[in-house]
Amino acid sequence: LTTVTPTCRTANDVADPLRHLLYTAWLDGVPLAPETTAHVDPLPGPPRIESCYRSYEMQQWWRDFYCFFLTCGYAAVPGTSVHGWGRAVDFEDGPDELSFSSPGYLWLQANAARWGFVHPAWAEPDGSTPEPWHWEHP
């Protein structure tokens, strides 16, 4: 794994494309970054933020969190997550989590493919688990 930011480690071959994507977004005036906070208000956040590679322990933490609220679909079964392979990134733009109308999401839709990143169909607005922040590098 390669460290890209303090909260983001990726598979080695994903690191440089992600760095180029982030730098280009910054040049375009879009404050895109791997997530630095977890939005779980009003509950305490996770023990640590892993916005790219996610350890098995943290995959289990998120699965337990979402299943507690009967929304298990928002976290993969531990051991099956693309985060566990270091090939996914959860993004934010500025201090906010991406939404489908946020500048970061719109920029990613227009530009992410240049660096090999895709937004999976299940994460699209009409997908089974809409997540504008989740992008993958297959």
mmCIF file of C-alpha atoms in Angstrom, residues 31 33 35 37 39 91-99 102:
data_model
loop_
_atom_site.group_PDB
_atom_site.id
_atom_site.type_symbol
_atom_site.label_atom_id
_atom_site.label_comp_id
_atom_site.label_asym_id
_atom_site.label_seq_id
_atom_site.Cartn_x
_atom_site.Cartn_y
_atom_site.Cartn_z
ATOM 1 C CA PRO A 31 -11.405 21.079 -3.250
ATOM 2 C CA ALA A 33 -9.911 15.049 -1.230
ATOM 3 C CA GLU A 35 -12.579 11.853 3.276
ATOM 4 C CA THR A 37 -14.178 12.871 8.681
ATOM 5 C CA HIS A 39 -20.520 11.824 9.088
ATOM 6 C CA PHE A 91 -14.192 11.553 -1.443
ATOM 7 C CA GLU A 92 -15.236 14.847 0.110
ATOM 8 C CA ASP A 93 -15.158 18.316 -1.374
ATOM 9 C CA GLY A 94 -14.091 20.872 1.169
ATOM 10 C CA PRO A 95 -15.561 20.185 4.576
ATOM 11 C CA ASP A 96 -18.554 18.327 3.153
ATOM 12 C CA GLU A 97 -19.372 14.792 2.122
ATOM 13 C CA LEU A 98 -20.044 14.574 -1.605
ATOM 14 C CA SER A 99 -23.652 14.789 -2.737
ATOM 15 C CA SER A 102 -21.794 18.905 -5.199
#
